[in-house]
XYZ file of C-alpha atoms in Angstrom:
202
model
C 0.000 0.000 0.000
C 1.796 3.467 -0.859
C 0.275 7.144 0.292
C -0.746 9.066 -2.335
C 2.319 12.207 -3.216
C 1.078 15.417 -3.048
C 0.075 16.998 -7.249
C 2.834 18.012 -8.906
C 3.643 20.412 -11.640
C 4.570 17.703 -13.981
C 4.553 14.052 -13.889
C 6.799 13.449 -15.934
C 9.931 13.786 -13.533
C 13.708 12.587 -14.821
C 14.382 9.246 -14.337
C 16.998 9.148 -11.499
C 20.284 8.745 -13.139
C 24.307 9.874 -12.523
C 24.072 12.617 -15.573
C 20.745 13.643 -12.944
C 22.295 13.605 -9.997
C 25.425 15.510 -11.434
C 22.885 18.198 -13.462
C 21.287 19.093 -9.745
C 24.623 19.426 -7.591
C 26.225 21.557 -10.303
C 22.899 23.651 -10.042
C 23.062 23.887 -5.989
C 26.804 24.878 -6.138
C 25.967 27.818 -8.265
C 23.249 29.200 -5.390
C 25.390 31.322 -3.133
C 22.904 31.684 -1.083
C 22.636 27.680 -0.350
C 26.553 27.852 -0.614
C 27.595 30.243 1.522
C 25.204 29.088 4.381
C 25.953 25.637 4.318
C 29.493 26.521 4.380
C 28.553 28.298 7.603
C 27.188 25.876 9.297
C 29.900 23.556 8.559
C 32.623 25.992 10.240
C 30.443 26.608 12.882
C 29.094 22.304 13.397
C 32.574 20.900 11.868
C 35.474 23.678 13.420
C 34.328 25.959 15.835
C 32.169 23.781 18.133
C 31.874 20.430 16.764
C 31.421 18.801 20.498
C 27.854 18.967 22.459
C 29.485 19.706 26.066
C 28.447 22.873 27.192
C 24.994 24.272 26.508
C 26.208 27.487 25.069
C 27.923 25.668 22.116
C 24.321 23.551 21.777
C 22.372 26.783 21.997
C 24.530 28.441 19.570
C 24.379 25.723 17.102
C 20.663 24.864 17.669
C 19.285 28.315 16.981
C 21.570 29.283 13.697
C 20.144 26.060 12.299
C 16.372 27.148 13.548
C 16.739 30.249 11.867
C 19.003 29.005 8.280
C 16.136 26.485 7.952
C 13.193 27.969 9.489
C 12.379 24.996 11.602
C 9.997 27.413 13.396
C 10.666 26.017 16.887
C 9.566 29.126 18.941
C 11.865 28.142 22.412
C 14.953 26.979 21.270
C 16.195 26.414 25.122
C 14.627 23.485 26.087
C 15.912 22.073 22.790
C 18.955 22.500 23.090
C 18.946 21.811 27.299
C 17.303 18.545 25.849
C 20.425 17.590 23.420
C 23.026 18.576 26.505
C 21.413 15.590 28.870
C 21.005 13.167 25.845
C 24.594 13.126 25.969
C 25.300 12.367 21.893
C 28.655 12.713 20.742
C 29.604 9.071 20.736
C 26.296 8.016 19.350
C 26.970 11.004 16.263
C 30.058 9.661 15.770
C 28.391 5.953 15.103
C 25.936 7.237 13.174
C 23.223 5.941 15.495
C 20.189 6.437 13.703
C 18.148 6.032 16.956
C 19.649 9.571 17.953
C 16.947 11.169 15.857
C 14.042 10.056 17.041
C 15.735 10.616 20.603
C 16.940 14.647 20.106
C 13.440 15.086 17.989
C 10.974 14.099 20.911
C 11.121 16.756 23.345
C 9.127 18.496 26.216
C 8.339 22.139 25.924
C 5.613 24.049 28.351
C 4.431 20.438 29.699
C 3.686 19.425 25.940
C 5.566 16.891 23.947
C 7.060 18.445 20.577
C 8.319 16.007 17.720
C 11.300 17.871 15.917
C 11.908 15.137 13.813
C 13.715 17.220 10.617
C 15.152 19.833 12.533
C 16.883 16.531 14.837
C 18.035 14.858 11.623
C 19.700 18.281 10.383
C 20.791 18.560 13.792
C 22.694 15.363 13.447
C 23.530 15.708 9.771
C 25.482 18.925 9.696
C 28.111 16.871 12.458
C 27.887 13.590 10.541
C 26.768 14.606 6.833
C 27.912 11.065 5.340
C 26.219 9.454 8.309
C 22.672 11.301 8.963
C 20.313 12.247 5.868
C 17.924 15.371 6.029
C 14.193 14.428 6.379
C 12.166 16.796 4.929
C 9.111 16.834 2.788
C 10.150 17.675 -0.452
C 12.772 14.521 -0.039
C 9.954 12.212 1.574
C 7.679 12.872 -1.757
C 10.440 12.638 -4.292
C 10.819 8.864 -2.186
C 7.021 8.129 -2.499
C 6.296 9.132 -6.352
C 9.508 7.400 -7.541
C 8.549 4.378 -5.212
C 5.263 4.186 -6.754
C 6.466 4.296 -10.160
C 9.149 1.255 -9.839
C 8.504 0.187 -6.858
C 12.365 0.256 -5.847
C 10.911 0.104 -2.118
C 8.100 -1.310 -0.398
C 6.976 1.848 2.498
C 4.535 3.919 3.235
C 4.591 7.758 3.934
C 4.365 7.075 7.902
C 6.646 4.525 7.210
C 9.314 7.176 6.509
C 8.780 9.242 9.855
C 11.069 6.087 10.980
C 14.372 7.792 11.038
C 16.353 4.464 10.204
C 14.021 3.267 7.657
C 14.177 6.528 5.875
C 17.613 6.382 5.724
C 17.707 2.650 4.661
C 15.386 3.919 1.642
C 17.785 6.417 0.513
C 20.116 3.377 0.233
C 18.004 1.498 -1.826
C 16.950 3.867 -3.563
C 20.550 5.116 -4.732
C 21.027 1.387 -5.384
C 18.108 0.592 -7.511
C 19.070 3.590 -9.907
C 22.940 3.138 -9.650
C 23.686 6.174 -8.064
C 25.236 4.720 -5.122
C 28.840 6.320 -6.211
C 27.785 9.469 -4.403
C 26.966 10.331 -0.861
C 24.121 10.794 1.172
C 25.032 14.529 1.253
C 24.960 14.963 -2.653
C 21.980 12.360 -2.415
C 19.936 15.199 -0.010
C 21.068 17.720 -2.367
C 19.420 16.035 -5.926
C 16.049 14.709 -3.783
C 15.379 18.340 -2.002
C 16.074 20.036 -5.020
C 13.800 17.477 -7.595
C 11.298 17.612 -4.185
C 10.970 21.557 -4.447
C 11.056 21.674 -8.576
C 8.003 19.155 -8.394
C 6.417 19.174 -5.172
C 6.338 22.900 -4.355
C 4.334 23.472 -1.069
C 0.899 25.305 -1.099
C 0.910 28.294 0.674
């Protein structure tokens, strides 16, 4: 059983290939905008405080990503208090996928918040080869190319899994023989093909 994809412009998306993959990145790396922030948050994640120690690095970190992404988490403290007790530099460092689902389920104002794509970027911009970015645009890219070759048997609630969304990346850059790049470049083509065909309604 597969969840419908939201309409898109046109059906008739590329057929995921190398000369595909290669046609998107080349596009993102001429977007300074995209460029130059991701290269800021890798400086700041990567070199200037690439430990989770001390809350003020966590804070720092947690709200620069809020606002690059517009996450739209309106108290960032708890968040980020949330990360410090979880503790998660060993578990970033073996890519444990359980970390997600763990930093994205957190208690703000006696309510319980799921942050599940803010938590993966969270994790992905320590570990980019290790942590994919959830977000929508990738989740229906996943779903419409899933339903047309089936290269993947899950649902859309199936992918709110953080490990089995990652494991369909895999296959998916498997099935089309694109498994020569990495699960950075990977985020880059789906997001992009995800916001050229799935733009959100506003």
């Amino acid at each position: 059983m597969f969840y419908e994809v939201d309409t898109v412009v046109n059906r008739n998306i590329p057929y995921p290939c190398i000369k595909e993959v290669e046609k998107y990145i080349r596009y993102w790396d001429s977007l300074d905008n995209y460029v130059l922030q991701e290269k800021s948050l890798d400086k700041l994640f990567c070199k200037l405080v690439p430990q989770n120690k001390e809350i003020e690095d966590i804070l720092i970190k947690a709200s620069t990503l809020n606002d690059f992404y517009s996450t739209n988490i309106f108290s960032i403290f708890p968040v980020a208090k949330h990360i410090l007790e979880l503790n998660i530099d060993e578990r970033l460092g073996a890519g444990d996928t359980s970390l997600v689902e763990d930093i994205a389920c957190v208690e703000i104002s006696g309510k319980e918040k799921h942050f599940y794509s803010f938590a993966s970027k969270y994790c992905s911009h320590h570990k980019p080869f290790l942590f994919p970015i959830y977000d929508n645009y990738v989740e229906n890219v996943l779903l419409y190319f899933s339903k047309q070759d089936s290269f993947a048997n899950f649902k859309r609630s199936d992918l709110r899994n953080y490990k089995t969304f990652k494991d369909v990346i895999i296959e998916f850059s498997k099935f089309y023989k694109v498994d020569t790049y990495n699960l950075k470049d990977l985020d880059r083509y789906l997001w992009q093909l995800g916001k050229e065909y799935f733009p959100k309604k506003y």
